[in-house]
PDB file of C-alpha atoms in Angstrom:
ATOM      1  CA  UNK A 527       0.000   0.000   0.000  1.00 44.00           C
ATOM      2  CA  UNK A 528       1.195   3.347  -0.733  1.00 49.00           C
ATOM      3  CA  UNK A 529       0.757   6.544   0.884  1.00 51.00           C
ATOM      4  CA  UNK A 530      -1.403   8.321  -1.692  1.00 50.00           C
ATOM      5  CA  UNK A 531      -4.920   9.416  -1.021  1.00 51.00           C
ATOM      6  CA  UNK A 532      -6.119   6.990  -3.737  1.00 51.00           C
ATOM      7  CA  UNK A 533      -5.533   3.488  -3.515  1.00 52.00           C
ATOM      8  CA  UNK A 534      -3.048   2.286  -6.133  1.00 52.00           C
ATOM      9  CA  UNK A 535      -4.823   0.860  -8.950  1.00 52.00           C
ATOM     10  CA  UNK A 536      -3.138  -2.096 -10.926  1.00 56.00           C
ATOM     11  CA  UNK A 537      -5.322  -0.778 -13.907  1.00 53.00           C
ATOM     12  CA  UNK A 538      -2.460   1.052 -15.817  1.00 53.00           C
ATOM     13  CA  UNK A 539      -5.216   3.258 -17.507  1.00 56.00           C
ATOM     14  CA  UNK A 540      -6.275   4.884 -14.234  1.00 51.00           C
ATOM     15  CA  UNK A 541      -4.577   8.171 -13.580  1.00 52.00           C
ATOM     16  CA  UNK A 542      -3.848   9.430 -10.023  1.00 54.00           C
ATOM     17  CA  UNK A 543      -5.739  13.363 -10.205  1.00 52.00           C
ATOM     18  CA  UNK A 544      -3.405  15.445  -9.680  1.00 62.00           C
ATOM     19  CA  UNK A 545      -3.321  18.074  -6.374  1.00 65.00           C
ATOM     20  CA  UNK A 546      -2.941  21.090  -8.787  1.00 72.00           C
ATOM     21  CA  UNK A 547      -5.647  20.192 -10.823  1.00 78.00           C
ATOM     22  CA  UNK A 548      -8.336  19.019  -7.906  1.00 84.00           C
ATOM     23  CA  UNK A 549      -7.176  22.481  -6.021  1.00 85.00           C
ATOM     24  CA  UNK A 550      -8.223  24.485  -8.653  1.00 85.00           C
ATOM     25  CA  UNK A 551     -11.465  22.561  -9.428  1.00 89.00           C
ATOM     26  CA  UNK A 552     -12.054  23.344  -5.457  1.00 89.00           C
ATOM     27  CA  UNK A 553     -11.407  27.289  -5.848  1.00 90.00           C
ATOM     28  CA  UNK A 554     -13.584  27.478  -8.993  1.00 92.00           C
ATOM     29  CA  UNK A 555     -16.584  25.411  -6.894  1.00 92.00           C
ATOM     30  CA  UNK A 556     -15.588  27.529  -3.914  1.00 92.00           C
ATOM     31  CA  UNK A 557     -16.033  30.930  -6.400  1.00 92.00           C
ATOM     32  CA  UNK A 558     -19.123  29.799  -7.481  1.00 94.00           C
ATOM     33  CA  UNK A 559     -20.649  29.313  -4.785  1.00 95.00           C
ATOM     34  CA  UNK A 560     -19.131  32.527  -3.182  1.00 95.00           C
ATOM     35  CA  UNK A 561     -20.788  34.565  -5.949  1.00 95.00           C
ATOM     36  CA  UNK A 562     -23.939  32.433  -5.881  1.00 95.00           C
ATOM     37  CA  UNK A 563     -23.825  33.550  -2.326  1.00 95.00           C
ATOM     38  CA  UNK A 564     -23.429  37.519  -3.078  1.00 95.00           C
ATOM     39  CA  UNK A 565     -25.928  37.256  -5.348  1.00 95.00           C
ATOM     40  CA  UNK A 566     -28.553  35.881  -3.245  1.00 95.00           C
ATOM     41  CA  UNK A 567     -26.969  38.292  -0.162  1.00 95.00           C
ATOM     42  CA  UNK A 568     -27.640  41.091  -2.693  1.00 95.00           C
ATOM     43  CA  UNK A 569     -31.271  39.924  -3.504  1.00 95.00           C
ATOM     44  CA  UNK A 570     -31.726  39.795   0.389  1.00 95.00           C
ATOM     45  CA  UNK A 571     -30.674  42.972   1.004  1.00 95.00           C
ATOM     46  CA  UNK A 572     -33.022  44.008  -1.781  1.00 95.00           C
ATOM     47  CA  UNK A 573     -35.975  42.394  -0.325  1.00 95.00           C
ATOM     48  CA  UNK A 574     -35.341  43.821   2.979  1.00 96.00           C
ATOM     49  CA  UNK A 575     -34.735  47.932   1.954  1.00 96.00           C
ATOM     50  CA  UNK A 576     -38.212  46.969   0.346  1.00 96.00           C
ATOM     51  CA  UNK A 577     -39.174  45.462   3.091  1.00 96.00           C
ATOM     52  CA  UNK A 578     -38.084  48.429   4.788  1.00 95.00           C
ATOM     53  CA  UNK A 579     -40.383  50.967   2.581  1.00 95.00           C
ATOM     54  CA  UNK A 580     -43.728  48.976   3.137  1.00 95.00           C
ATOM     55  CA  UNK A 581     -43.436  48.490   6.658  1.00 96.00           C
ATOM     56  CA  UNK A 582     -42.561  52.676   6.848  1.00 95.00           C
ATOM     57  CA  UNK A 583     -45.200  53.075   4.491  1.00 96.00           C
ATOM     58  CA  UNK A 584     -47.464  50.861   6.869  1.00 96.00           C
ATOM     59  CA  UNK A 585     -46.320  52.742  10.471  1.00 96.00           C
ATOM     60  CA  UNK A 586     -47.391  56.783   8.322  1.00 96.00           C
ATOM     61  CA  UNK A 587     -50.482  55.102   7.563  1.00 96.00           C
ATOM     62  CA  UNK A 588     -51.334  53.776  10.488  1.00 96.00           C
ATOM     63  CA  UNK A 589     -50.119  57.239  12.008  1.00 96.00           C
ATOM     64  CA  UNK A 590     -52.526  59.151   9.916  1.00 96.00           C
ATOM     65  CA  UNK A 591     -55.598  56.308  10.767  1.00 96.00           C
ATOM     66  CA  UNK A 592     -55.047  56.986  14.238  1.00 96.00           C
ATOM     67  CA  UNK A 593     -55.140  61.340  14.268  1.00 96.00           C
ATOM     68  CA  UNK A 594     -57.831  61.012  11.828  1.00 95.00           C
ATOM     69  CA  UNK A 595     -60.076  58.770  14.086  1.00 96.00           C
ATOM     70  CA  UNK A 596     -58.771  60.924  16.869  1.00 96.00           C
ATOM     71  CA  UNK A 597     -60.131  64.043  14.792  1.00 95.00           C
ATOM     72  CA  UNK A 598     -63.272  62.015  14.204  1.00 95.00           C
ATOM     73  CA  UNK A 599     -63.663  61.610  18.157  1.00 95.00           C
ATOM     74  CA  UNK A 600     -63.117  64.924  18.711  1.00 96.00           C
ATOM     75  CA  UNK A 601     -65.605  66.452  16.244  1.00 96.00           C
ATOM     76  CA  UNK A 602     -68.208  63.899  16.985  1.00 95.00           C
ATOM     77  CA  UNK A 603     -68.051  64.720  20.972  1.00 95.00           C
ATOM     78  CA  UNK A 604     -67.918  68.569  20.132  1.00 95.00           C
ATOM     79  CA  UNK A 605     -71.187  67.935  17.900  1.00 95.00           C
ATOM     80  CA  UNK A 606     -72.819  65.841  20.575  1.00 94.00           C
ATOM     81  CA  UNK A 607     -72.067  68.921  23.437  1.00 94.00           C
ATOM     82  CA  UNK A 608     -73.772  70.916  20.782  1.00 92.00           C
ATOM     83  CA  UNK A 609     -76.848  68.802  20.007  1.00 91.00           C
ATOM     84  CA  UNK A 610     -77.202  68.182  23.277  1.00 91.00           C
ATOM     85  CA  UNK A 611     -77.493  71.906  24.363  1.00 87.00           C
ATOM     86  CA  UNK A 612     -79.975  72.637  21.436  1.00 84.00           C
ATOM     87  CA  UNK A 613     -81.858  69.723  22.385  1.00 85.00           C
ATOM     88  CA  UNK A 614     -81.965  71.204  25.892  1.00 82.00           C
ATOM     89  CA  UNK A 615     -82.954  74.434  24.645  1.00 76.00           C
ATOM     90  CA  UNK A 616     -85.444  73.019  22.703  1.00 78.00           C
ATOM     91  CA  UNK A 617     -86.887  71.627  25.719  1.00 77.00           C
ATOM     92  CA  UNK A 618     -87.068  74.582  27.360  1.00 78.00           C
ATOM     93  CA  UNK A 619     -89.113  76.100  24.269  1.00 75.00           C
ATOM     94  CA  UNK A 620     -85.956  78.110  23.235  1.00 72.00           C
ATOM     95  CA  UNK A 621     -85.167  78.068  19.730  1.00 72.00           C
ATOM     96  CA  UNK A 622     -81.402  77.814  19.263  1.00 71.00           C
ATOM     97  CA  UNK A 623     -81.083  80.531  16.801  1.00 77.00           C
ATOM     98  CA  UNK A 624     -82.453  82.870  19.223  1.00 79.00           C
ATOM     99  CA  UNK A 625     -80.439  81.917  22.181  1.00 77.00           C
ATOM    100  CA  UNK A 626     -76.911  82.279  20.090  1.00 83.00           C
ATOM    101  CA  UNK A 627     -78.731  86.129  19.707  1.00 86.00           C
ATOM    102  CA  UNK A 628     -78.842  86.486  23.342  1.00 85.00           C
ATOM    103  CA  UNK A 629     -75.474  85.462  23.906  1.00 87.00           C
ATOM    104  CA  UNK A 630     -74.156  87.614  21.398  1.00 91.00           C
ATOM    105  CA  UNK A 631     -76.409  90.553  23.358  1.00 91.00           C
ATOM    106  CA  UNK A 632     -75.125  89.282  26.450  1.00 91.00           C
ATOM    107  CA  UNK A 633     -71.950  89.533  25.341  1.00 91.00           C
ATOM    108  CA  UNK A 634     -72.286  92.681  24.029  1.00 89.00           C
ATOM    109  CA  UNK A 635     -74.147  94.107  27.046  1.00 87.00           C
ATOM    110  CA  UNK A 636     -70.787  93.190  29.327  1.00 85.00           C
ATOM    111  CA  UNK A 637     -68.714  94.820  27.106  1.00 84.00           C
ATOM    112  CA  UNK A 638     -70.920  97.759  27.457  1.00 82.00           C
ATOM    113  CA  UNK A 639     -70.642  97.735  30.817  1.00 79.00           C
ATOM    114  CA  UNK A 640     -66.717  98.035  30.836  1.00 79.00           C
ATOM    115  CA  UNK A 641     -66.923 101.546  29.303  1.00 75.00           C
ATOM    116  CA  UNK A 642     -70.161 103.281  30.973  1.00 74.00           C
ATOM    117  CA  UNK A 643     -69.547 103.753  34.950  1.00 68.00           C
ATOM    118  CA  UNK A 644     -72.335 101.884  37.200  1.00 66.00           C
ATOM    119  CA  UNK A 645     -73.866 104.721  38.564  1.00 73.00           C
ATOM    120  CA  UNK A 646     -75.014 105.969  35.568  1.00 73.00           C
ATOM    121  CA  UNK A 647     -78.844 105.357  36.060  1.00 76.00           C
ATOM    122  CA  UNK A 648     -78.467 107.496  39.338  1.00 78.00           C
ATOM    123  CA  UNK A 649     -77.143 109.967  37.501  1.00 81.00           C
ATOM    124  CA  UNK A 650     -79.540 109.844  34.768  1.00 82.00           C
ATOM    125  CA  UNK A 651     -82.753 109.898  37.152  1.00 86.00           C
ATOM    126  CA  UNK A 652     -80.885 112.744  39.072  1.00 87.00           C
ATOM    127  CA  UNK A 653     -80.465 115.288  35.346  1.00 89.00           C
ATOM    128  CA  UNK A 654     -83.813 114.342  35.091  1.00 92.00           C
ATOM    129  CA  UNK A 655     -85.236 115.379  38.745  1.00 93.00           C
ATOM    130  CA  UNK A 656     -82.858 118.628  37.522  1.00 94.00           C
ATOM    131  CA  UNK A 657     -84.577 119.041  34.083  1.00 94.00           C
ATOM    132  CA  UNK A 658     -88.029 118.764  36.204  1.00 94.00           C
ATOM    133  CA  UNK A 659     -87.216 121.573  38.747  1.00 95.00           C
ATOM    134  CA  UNK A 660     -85.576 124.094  36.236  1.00 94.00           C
ATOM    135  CA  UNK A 661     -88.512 123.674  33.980  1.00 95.00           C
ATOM    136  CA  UNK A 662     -90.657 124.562  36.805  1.00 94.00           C
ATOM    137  CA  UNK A 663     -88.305 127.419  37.424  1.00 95.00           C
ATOM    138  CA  UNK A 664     -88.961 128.753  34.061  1.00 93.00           C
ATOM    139  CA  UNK A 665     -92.467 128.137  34.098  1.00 94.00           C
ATOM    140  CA  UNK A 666     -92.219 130.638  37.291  1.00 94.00           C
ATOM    141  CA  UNK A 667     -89.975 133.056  35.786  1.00 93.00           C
ATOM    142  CA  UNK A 668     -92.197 133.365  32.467  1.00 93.00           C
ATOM    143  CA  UNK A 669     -95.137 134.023  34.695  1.00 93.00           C
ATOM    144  CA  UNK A 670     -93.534 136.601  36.807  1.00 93.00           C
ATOM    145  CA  UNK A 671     -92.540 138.547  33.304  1.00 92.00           C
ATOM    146  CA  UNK A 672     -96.255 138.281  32.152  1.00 91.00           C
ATOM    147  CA  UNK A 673     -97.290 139.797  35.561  1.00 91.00           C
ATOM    148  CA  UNK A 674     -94.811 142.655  35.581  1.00 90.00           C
ATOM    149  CA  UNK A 675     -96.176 142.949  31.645  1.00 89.00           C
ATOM    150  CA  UNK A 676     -99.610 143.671  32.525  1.00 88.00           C
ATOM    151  CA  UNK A 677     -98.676 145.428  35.624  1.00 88.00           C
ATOM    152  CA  UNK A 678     -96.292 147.808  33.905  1.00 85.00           C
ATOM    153  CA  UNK A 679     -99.077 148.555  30.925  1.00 85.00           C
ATOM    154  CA  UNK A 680    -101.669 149.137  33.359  1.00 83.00           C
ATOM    155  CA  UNK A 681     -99.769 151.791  34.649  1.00 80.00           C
ATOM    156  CA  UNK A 682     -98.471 153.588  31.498  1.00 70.00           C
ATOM    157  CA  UNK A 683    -101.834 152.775  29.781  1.00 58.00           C
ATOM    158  CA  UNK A 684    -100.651 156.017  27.539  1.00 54.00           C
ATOM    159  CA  UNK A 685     -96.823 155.732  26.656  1.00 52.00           C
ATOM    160  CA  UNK A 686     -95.191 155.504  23.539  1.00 54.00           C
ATOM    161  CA  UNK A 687     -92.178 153.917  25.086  1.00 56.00           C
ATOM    162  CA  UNK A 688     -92.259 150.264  25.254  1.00 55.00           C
ATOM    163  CA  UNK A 689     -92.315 149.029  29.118  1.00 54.00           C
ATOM    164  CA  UNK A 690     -89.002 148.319  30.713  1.00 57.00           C
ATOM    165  CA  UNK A 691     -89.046 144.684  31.947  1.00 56.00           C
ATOM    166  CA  UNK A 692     -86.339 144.083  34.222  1.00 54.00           C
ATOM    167  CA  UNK A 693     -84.224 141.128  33.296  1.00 54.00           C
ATOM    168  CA  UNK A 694     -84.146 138.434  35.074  1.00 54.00           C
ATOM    169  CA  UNK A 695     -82.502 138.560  38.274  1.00 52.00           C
ATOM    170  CA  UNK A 696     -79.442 136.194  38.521  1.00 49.00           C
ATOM    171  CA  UNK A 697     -80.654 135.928  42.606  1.00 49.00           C
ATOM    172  CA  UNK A 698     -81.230 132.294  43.167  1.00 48.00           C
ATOM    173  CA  UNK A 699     -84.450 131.075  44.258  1.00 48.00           C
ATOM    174  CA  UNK A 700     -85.095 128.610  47.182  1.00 47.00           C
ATOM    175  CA  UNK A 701     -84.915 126.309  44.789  1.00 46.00           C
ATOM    176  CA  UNK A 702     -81.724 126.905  43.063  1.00 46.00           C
ATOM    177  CA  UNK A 703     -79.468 125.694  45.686  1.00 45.00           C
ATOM    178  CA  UNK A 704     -80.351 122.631  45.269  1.00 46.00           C
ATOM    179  CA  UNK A 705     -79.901 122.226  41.949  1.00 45.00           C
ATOM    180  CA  UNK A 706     -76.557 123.373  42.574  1.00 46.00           C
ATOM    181  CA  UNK A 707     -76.052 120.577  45.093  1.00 46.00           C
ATOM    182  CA  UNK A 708     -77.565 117.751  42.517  1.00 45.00           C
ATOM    183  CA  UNK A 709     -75.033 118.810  39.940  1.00 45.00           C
ATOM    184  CA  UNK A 710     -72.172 118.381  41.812  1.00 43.00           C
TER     185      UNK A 710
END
C-alpha cells in the first residue's frame, strides 16, 4: 500500500488526479458558490430595503388612521355637546337661533358695561329730577314777566315807550341751591 490518497490501482489506464488540478477545481466550486452567495446576499438585502419601505409606508399610515379617528372623536363629541345643548334648549321652548342672539347681546351688554360707569342710572334719574325743577323754574320766571307785563301797561296805559321789563334777576331762588347741590 502506498501513501497516496487513492488506492493504487493495478489498472495502468487509471490516472492518479493530480493536487494542482483538484485544487483548482475546489477554488472554482468555492467561487461559485461565493458569488452564488453575493448574489442571493444582494437579492436579500433588496428584499429587505423593500421590506423596509412597506413596513414605513405601513407605520405613516397607520399614524394618519389613528389622528384622523382621533379628529373624528373629537368632532363627533364637540357635535354631541352641541346637540345636546340645542336639544336642551329646545326643551325649554328656546329656539337655538335665538339663544346664540342672546349670547351675542349678552356679550355685548358686558362689554358695554366696561366703558359706561355703574352709577349711571343714578345719575340719569338725578339730570332728570334737575330738568323737572328748572322747567318749573322757568315756568315761574315766564309768569312773573307776564305779571310785571300787565302790571307795567296798566300803569303807562298812555306811553309811547315800550315798558321796561327788568331782566331776570341772577338771585337764586329757594330752589336753586339745590340744583346746585344735585349737579355736583
Amino acid at each position: 500500500m502506498s501513501n497516496s490518497p487513492y488506492p493504487s490501482n493495478s489498472d495502468p489506464s487509471f490516472h492518479e488526479p493530480s493536487l494542482e488540478s483538484s485544487n483548482a477545481t475546489r477554488y472554482t466550486e468555492l467561487g461559485r458558490t461565493v458569488q452564488a452567495i453575493r448574489v442571493e446576499n444582494t437579492r436579500l438585502n433588496s428584499d429587505v430595503q423593500q421590506l423596509r419601505g412597506r413596513t414605513s409606508s405601513l407605520i405613516g399610515l397607520l399614524i394618519g388612521l389613528i389622528l384622523l379617528t382621533i379628529g373624528g372623536f373629537a368632532w363627533l363629541a364637540i357635535s354631541l355637546q352641541n346637540l345636546e345643548k340645542e336639544e336642551q334648549q329646545r326643551a325649554n321652548g328656546i329656539d337655538p337661533a335665538l339663544a346664540s342672539q342672546v349670547e351675542q347681546l349678552e356679550k355685548q351688554v358686558n362689554d358695554l358695561r366696561k366703558f359706561i360707569p355703574g352709577n349711571l342710572s343714578d345719575t340719569l334719574q338725578s339730570n332728570q329730577t334737575t330738568l323737572a325743577q328748572l322747567q318749573t323754574q322757568l315756568q315761574q320766571v315766564t309768569t312773573q314777566i307776564k305779571t310785571l307785563e300787565r302790571s307795567a301797561s296798566n300803569s303807562q296805559p298812555q306811553s309811547n315807550t315800550p315798558p321796561q321789563t327788568a331782566p331776570p334777576s341772577n338771585q337764586q331762588s329757594s330752589e336753586s341751591p339745590q340744583l346746585n347741590n344735585n349737579q355736583e
